[in-house]
Coordinates of C-alpha atoms and ligand atoms in Angstrom, one line a residue:
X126 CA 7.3 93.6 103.0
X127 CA 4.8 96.1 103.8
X128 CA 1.8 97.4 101.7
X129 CA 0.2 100.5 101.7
X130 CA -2.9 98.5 101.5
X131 CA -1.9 97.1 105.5
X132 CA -3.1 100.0 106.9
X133 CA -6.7 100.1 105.8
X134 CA -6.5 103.9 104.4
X135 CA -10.0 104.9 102.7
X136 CA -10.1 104.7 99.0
X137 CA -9.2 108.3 98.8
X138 CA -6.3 108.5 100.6
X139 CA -5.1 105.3 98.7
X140 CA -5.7 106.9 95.6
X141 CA -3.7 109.8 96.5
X142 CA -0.6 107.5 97.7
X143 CA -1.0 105.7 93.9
X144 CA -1.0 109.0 92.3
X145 CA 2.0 110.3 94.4
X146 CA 3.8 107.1 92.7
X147 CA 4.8 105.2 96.3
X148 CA 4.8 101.7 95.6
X149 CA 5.2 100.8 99.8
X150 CA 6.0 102.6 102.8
X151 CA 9.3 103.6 103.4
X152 CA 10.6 102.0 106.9
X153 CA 9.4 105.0 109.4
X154 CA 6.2 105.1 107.6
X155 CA 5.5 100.8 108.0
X156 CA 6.4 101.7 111.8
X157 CA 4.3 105.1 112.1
X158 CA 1.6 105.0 110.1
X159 CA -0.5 102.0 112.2
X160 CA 0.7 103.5 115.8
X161 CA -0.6 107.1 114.4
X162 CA -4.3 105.8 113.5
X163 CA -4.4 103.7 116.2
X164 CA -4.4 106.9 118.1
X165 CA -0.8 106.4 119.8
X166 CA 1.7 109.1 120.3
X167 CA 4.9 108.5 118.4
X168 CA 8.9 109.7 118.7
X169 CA 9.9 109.0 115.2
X170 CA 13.8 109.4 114.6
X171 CA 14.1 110.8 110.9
X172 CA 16.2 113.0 108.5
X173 CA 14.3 114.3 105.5
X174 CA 14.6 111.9 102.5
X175 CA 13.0 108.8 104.7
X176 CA 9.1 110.0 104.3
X177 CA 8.7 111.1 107.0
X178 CA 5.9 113.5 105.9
X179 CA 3.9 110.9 104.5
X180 CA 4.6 109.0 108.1
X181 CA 2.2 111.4 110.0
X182 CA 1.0 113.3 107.1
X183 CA -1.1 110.3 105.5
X184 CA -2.7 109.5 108.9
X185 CA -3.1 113.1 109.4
X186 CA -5.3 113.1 106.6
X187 CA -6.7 109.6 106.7
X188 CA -8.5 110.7 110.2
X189 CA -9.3 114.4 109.3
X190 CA -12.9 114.9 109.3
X191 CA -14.8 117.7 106.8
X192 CA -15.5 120.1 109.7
X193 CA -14.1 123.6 109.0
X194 CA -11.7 124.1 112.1
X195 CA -8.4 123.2 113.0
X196 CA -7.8 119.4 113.5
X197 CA -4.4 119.3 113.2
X198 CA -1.2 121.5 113.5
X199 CA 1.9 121.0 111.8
X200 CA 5.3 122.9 113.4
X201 CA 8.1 123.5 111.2
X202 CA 11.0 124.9 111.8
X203 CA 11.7 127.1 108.4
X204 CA 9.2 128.5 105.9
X205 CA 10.4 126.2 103.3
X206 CA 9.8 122.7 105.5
X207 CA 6.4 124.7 106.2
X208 CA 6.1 124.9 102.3
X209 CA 7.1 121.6 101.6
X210 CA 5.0 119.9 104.0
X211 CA 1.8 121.8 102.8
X212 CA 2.6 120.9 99.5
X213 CA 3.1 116.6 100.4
X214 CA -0.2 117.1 102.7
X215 CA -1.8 118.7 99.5
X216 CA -1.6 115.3 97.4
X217 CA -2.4 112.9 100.1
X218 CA -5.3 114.7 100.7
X219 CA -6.1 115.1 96.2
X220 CA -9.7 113.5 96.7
X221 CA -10.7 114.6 100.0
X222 CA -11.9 117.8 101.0
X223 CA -9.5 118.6 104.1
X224 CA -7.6 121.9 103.1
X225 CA -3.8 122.9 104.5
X226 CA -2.3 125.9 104.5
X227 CA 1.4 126.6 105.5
X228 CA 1.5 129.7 107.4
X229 CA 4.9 131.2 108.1
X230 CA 7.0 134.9 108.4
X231 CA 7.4 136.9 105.6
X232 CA 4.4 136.3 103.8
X233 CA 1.8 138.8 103.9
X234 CA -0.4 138.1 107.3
X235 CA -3.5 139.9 105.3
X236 CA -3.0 136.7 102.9
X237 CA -3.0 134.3 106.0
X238 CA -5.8 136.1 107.9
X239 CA -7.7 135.3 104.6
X240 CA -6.8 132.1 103.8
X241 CA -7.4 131.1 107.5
X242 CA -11.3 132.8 107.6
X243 CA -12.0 130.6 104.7
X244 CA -11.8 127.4 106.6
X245 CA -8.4 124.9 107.2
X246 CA -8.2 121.5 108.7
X247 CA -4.5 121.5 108.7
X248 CA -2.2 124.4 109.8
X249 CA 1.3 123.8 108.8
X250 CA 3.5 126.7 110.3
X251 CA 6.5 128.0 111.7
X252 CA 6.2 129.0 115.6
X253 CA 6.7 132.9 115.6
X254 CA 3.9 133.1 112.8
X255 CA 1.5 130.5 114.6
X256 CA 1.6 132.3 117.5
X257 CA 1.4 135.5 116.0
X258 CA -2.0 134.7 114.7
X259 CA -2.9 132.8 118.2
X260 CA -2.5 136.4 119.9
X261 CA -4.5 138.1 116.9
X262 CA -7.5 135.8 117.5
X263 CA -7.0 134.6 113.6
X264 CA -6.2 131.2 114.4
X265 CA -8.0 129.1 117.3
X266 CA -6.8 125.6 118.3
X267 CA -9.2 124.5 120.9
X268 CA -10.5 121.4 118.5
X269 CA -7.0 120.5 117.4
X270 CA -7.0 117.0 117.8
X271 CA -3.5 116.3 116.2
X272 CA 0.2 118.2 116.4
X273 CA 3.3 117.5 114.9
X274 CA 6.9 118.6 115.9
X275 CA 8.4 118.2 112.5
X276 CA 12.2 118.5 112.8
X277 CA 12.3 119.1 116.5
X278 CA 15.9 119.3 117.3
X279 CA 15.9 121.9 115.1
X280 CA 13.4 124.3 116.4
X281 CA 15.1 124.3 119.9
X282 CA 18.2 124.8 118.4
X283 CA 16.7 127.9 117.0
X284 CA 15.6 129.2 120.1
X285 CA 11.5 128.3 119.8
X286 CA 11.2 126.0 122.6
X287 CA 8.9 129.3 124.7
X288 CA 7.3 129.7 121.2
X289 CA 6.1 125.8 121.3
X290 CA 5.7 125.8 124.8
X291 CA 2.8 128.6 124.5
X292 CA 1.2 127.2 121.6
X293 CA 1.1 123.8 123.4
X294 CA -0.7 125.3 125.9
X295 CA -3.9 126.4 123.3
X296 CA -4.4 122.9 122.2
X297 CA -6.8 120.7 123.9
X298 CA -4.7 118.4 126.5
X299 CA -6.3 115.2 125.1
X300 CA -4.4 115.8 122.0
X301 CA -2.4 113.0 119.6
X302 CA 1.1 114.6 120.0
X303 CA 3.7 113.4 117.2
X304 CA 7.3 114.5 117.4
X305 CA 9.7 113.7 115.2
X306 CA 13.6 114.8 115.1
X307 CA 16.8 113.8 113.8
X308 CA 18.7 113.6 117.2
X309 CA 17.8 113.5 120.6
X310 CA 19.5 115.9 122.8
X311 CA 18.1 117.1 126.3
X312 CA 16.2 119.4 125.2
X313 CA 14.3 117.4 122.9
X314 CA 13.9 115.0 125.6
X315 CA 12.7 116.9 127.8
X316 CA 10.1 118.4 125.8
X317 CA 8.6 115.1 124.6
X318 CA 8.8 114.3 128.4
X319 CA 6.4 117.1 129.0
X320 CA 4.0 117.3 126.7
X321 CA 3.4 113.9 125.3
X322 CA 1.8 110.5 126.6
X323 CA 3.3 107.2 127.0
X324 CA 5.0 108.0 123.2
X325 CA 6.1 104.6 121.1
X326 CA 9.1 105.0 119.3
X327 CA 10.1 104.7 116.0
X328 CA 13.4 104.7 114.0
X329 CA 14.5 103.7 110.7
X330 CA 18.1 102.0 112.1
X331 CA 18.1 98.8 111.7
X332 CA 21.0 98.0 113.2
X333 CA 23.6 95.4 111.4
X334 CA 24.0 95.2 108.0
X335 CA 26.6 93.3 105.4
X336 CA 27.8 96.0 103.0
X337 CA 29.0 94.8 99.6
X338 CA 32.9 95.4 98.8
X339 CA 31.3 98.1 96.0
X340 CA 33.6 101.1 95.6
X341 CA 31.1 103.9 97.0
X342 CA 31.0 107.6 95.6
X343 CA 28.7 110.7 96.1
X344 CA 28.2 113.7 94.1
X345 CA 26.8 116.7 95.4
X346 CA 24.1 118.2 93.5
X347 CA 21.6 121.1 93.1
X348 CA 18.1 120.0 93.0
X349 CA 17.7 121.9 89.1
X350 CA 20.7 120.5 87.9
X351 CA 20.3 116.6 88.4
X352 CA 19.8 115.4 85.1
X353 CA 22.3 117.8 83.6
X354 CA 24.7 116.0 86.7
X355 CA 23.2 112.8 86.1
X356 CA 24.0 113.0 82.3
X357 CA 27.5 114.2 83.3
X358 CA 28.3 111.6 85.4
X359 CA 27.2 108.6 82.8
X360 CA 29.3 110.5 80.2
X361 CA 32.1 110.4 82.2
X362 CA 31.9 107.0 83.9
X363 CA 31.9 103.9 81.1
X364 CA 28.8 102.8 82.1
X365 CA 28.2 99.2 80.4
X366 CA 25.3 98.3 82.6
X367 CA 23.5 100.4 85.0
X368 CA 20.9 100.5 87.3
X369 CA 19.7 103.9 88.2
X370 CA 17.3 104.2 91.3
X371 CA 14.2 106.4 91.4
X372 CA 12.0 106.7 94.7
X373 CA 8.7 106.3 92.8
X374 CA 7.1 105.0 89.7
X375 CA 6.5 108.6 88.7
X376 CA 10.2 109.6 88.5
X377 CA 10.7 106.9 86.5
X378 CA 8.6 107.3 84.2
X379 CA 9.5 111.2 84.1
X380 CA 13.3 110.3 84.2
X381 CA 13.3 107.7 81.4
X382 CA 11.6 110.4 78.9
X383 CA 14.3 112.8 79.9
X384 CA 17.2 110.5 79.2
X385 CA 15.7 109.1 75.6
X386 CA 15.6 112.6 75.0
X387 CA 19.1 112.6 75.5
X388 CA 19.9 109.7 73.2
X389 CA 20.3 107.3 76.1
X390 CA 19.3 103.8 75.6
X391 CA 17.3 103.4 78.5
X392 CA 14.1 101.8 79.6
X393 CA 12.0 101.8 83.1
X394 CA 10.9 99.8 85.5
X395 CA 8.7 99.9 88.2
X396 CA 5.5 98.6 90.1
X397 CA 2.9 99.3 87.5
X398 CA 4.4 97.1 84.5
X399 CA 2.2 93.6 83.4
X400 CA 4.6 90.9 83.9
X401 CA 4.7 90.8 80.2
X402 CA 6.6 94.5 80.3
X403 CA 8.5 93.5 82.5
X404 CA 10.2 90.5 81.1
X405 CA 10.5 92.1 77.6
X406 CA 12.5 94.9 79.6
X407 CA 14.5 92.6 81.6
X408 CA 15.5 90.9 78.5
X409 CA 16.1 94.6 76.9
X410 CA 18.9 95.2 79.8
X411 CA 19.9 91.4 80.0
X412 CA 21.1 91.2 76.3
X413 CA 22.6 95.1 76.8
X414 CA 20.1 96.6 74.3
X415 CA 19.8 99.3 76.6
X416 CA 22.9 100.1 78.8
X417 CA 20.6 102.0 81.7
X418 CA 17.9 100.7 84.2
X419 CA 15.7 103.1 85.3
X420 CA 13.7 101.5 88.1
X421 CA 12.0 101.7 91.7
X422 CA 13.1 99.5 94.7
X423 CA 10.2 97.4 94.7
X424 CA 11.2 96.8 90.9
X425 CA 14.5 96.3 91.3
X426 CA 14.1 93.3 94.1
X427 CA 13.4 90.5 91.1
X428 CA 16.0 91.6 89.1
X429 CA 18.6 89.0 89.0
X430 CA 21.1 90.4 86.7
X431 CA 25.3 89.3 86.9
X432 CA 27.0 92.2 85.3
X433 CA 25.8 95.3 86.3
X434 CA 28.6 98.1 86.5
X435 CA 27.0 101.0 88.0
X436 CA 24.0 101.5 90.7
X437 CA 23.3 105.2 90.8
X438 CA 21.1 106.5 93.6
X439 CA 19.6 109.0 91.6
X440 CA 17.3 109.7 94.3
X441 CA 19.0 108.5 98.1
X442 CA 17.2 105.4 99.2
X443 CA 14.8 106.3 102.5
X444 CA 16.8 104.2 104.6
X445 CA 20.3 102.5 105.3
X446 CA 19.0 99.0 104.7
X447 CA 17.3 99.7 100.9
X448 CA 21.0 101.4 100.6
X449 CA 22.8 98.2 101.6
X450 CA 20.0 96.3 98.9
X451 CA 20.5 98.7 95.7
X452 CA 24.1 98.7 96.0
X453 CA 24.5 94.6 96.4
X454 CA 23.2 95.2 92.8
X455 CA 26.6 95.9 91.5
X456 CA 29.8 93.6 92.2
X457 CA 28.4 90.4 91.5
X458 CA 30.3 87.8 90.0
X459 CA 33.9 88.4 91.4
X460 CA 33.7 91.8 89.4
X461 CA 34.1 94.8 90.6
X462 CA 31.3 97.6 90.3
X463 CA 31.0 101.1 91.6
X464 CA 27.8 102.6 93.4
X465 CA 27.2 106.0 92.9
X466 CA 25.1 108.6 94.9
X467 CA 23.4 112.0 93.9
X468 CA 22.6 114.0 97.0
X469 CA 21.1 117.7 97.0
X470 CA 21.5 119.8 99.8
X471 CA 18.3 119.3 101.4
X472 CA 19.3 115.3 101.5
X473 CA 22.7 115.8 102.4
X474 CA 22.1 115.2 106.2
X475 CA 20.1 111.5 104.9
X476 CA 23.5 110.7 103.4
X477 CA 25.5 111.4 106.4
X478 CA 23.4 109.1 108.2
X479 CA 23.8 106.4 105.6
X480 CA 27.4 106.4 105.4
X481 CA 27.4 106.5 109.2
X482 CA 25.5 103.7 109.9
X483 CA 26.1 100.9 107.0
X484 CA 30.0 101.8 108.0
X485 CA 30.7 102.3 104.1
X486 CA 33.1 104.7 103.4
X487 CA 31.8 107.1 100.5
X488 CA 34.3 109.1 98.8
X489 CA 33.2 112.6 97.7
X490 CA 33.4 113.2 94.1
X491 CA 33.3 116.5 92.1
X492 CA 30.4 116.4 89.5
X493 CA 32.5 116.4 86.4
X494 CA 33.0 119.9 84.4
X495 CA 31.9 119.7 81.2
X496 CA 35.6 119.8 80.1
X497 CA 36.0 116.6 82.1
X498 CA 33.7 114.9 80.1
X499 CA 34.7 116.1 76.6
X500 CA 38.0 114.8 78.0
X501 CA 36.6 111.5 78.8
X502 CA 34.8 111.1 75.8
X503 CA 38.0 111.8 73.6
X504 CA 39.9 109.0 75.4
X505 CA 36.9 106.7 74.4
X506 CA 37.2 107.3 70.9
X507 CA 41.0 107.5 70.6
X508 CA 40.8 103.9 72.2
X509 CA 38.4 102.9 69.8
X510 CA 40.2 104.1 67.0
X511 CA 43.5 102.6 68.3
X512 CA 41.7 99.4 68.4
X513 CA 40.4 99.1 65.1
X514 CA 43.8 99.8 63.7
X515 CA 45.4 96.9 65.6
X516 CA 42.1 94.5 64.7
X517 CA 42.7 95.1 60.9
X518 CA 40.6 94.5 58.1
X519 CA 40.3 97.9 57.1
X520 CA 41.1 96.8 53.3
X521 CA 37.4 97.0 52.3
X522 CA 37.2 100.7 53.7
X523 CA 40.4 101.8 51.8
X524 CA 38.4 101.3 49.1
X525 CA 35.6 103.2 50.0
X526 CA 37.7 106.0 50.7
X527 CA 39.1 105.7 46.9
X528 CA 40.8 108.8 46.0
X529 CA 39.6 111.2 48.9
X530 CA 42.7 110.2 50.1
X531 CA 44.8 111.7 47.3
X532 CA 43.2 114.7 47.0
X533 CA 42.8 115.6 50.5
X534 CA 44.9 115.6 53.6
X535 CA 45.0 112.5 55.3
X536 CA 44.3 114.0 58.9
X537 CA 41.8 116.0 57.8
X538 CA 40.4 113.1 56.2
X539 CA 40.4 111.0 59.3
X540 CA 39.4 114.0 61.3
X541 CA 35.9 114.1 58.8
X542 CA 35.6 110.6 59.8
X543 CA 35.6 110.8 63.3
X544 CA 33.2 113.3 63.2
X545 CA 30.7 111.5 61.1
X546 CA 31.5 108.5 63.2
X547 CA 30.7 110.4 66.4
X548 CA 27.1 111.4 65.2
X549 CA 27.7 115.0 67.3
X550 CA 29.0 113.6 70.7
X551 CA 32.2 115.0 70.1
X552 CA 31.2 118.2 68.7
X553 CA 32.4 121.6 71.0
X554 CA 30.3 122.8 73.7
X555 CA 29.8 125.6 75.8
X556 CA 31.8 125.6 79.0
X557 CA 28.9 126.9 81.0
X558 CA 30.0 125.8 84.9
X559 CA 29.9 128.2 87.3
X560 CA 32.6 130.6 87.6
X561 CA 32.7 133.4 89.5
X562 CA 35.9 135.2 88.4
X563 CA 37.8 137.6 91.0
X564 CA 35.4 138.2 93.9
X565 CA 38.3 139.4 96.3
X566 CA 38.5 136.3 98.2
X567 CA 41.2 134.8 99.8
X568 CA 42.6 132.0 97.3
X569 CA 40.2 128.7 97.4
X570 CA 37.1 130.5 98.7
X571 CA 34.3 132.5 96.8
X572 CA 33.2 136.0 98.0
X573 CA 29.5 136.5 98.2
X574 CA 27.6 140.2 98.4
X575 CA 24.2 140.4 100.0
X576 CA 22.1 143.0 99.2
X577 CA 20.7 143.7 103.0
X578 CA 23.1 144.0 106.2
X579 CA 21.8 145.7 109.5
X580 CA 19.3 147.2 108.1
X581 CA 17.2 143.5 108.4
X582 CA 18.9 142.9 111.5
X583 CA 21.0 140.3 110.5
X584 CA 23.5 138.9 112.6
X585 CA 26.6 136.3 111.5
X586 CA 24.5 133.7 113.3
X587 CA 21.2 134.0 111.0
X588 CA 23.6 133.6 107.7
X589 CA 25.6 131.1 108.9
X590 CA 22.7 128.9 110.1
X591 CA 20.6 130.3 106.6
X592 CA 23.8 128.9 104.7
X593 CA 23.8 125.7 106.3
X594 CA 20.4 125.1 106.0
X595 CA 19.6 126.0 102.8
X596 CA 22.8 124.8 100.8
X597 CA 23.9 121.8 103.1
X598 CA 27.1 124.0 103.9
X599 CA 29.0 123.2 107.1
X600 CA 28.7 126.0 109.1
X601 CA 32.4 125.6 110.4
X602 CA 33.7 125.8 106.5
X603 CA 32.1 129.0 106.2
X604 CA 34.5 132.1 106.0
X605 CA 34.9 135.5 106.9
X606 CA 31.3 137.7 107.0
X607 CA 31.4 141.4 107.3
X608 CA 27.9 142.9 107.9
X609 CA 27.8 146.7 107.0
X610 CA 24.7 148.7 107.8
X611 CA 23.1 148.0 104.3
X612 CA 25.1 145.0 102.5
X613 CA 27.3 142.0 103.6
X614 CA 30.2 140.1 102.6
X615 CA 30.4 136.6 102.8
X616 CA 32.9 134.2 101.8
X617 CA 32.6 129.7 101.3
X618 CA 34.6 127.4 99.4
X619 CA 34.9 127.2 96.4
X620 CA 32.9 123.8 96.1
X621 CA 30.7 124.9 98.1
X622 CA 29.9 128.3 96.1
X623 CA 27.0 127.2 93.6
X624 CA 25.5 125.2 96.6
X625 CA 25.1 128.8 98.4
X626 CA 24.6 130.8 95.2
X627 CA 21.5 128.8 93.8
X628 CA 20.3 128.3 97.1
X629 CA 20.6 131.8 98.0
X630 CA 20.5 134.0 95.1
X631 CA 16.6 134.6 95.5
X632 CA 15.6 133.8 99.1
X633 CA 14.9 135.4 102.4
X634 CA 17.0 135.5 105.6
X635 CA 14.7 136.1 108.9
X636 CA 12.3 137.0 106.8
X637 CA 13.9 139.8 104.5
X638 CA 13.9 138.7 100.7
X639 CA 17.4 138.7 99.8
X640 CA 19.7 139.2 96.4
X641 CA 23.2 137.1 96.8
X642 CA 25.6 138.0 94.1
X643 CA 29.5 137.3 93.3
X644 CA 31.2 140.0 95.0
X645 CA 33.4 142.3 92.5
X646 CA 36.9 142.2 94.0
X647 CA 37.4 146.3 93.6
X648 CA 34.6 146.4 96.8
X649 CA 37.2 144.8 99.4
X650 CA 37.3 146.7 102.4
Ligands
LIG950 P1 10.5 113.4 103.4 O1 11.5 112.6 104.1 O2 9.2 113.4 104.0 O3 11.0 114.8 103.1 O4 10.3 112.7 101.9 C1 11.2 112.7 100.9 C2 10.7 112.4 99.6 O5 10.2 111.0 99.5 C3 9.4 113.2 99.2 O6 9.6 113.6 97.9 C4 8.3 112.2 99.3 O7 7.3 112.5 98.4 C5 9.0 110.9 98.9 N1 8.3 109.7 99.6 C6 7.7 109.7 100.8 N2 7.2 108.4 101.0 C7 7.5 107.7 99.9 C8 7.3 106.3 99.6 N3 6.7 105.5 100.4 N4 7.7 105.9 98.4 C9 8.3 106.7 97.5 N5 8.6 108.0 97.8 C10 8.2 108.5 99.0

């Protein structure tokens, strides 16, 4: 297995990579990390979820020095990878003094102009707005040393490939180029053809693999609302013994608060544990004095453990392989165990990839309505009841009951009990899933109003590719759009509704900050 400590980072780099809570590098990183600071160009085949940040970002800044220009140059296709990026280049680079800054469209170019006078090593930007600044004079790449094509495919698909091919041309030609890109068509091809030298490439496919006969699920899920899901999903699964997977030491920690909060019985595992915590955990989950596992991959690789029900990928695993690991978790012993998987939208295209390459059929699963789970739960304790009946030897609590039972109704009597018994778990809640009434759709679909139309020059194109982007929609599922001068009307599926509605309900298309809102059915047209 690899080690972080393989590459020879500097202290503060390491330091950073502790902090972030990695315990190793994820497959692409192991490959790109060494070629990178050796100096090598790399093709790295990636989706978002397998680190690929860290993969260039960590030698990125391992080899950026403390003088005040431009070293390297990060393009993004979107504002938020631009975002995102910055903010993963931030951490690595927590105890040195190299500075990023994400520059992209729609954010004030004053602000930019600013930020870039003060001095950045790292530019992180979308093409339109890196060039912009190129033509202003505000940004000058002639010491770049370093650029990165982050999610290739998709910028030509997007129409940037003149875009990249100019700001190529203002970077010194003994640059390191890096490109990395989910799939390889022509175009990309051809562009690493051009511009880059004798490139090593890197994938995280590692060809066959011997999946486990575990019954496979996913759940779709927004990014605010996982633990609410996650919670959701254990309710409504009878989880005896579970293992739930976190990517780093620090979300398993954080995740492990959250669910004791919640009256779990749950306890953690990962990297930083004495062996001592470690075996008074094991033996915690071995004797089923807690029913969860919260725990990292590099933690989970000792555990040896027969009956485990569930393995949830709370977070995806960064590759198919770890996949094909976690879930062998589950099953053992002739018995039969289901893996579960929690994908947002952003790492819905990482679970595509999964389920196409380890050949394991996942089934899609709706997370379950609150009503569901109230519904499960019931069924729990009706069995339970049921049960006691037939095991008998209720004698001695007859006479505990005494003459409540004369005085009061029997039912309501055994009605007090169960609630007593059920310490709250079976009290009422609030139905509070998404429902967007009437919005004059046709039946199974959700109609959307957007508070801009051609006024900010949209076109059907820009919100079909922002919806598929954004709320890991397919853009073929996507229904009828009707763009007026000053508002638009947009209609998904209904599953696919609160995907598009958190993702969308505060965000920008082509630049424009946008309002989506249910539309009211009286405003058909
Ligand atoms: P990316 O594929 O770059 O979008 O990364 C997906 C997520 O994985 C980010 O939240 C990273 O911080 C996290 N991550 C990257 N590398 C590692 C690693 N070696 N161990 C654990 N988490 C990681």
């Amino acid at each position: 297995m690899a080690s972080f400590k393989d590459f020879n980072l500097s202290r503060k780099v390491q330091d950073a990579i502790n902090d972030m809570g990695f315990e190793e590098p994820s497959p692409i990183q192991a490959s790109c990390i060494p070629l990178v600071l050796e100096g090598k160009e790399v093709i790295g085949q990636a989706q978002t979820g397998t680190g690929k940040t860290a993969a260039f970002g960590v030698p990125i800044v391992e080899r950026a020095g403390t003088d005040r220009r431009v070293q390297a140059l990060v393009l993004t296709p979107t504002r938020e990878l631009a975002i995102q990026v910055a903010g993963e280049f931030r951490k690595i680079a927590k105890h040195k003094r190299v500075r990023s800054l994400p520059i992209y469209g729609g954010q004030s170019i004053v602000h930019q102009i600013r930020a870039l006078q003060q001095g950045v090593q790292i530019v992180i930007g979308t093409p339109g707005r890196v060039l912009d600044h190129i033509r202003r004079g505000t940004l000058k790449l002639n010491s770049v040393q370093m650029v990165v094509l982050d999610e290739a495919d998709e910028m030509l698909d997007m129409g940037f490939i003149e875009d990249i091919e100019s700001i190529l041309k203002e970077t010194p030609d003994d640059r390191q180029t890096l490109l990395f890109s989910a799939t390889f068509p022509s175009e990309v091809r051809r562009l690493s053809a051009r511009y880059m030298k004798k490139p090593e490439h890197v994938t995280v496919n590692r060809g066959e693999m011997t999946v486990p006969l575990t019954d496979q699920v996913y759940y779709k899920v927004l990014e605010r609302s996982k633990l609410e899901s996650l919670c959701r999903i254990v309710d409504s699964e009878e989880v005896s013994l579970g293992i739930i997977f976190c990517r780093t030491k620090r979300g398993v920690d954080e995740l492990v608060e959250a669910l004791l909060a919640r009256g779990y019985l749950v306890d953690g595992l990962h990297g930083d544990l004495s062996q001592a915590q470690r075996d008074r955990v094991m033996k915690r989950f071995r004797t089923s004095d807690i029913e969860l596992l919260v725990a990292t991959d590099v933690a989970a690789r000792g555990i040896d453990v027969d009956n485990v029900t569930h393995v949830i990928n709370y977070d995806l695993p960064q590759d198919p392989e770890s996949y094909v690991h976690r879930i062998g978790r589950t099953g053992r012993a002739g018995k039969k165990g289901l893996a579960i998987s929690l994908a947002t939208p952003r790492e819905f295209k990482l679970l595509k990839q999964i389920e196409r390459e380890t050949g394991a059929k996942m089934e899609a699963r709706e997370v379950p309505s609150l009503a569901d789970v109230a519904e499960r739960q019931a069924e729990v304790w009706r069995n339970r009841i049921i049960e006691a009946i037939q095991g008998g030897s209720l004698g001695h609590f007859r006479a505990i009951l005494g003459n409540v039972i004369d005085e009061y109704d029997p039912v309501d009597v055994a009605c007090a009990a169960l609630k007593i018994a059920s310490a709250g778990e079976l009290e009422k809640r609030e139905e509070e899933d998404y429902n967007f009434g009437d919005t004059g759709a046709k039946p199974g679909m959700v109609r959307f109003f957007i508070n801009v139309g051609r006024n900010a020059n949209i076109s059907p194109s820009d919100l079909v590719r922002t919806i598929s982007e954004e709320a890991g929609v397919p853009g073929q599922t996507i229904g009828k759009i009707d763009i007026f001068d000053r508002f638009t009307f947009v209609e998904v599926e209904q599953e696919s509704a609160p995907f598009v509605y958190e993702a969308l309900r505060k965000s920008r298309i082509n630049g424009s900050r946008v309002n989506l809102e249910p539309a009211k059915p009286r405003a058909r047209r």
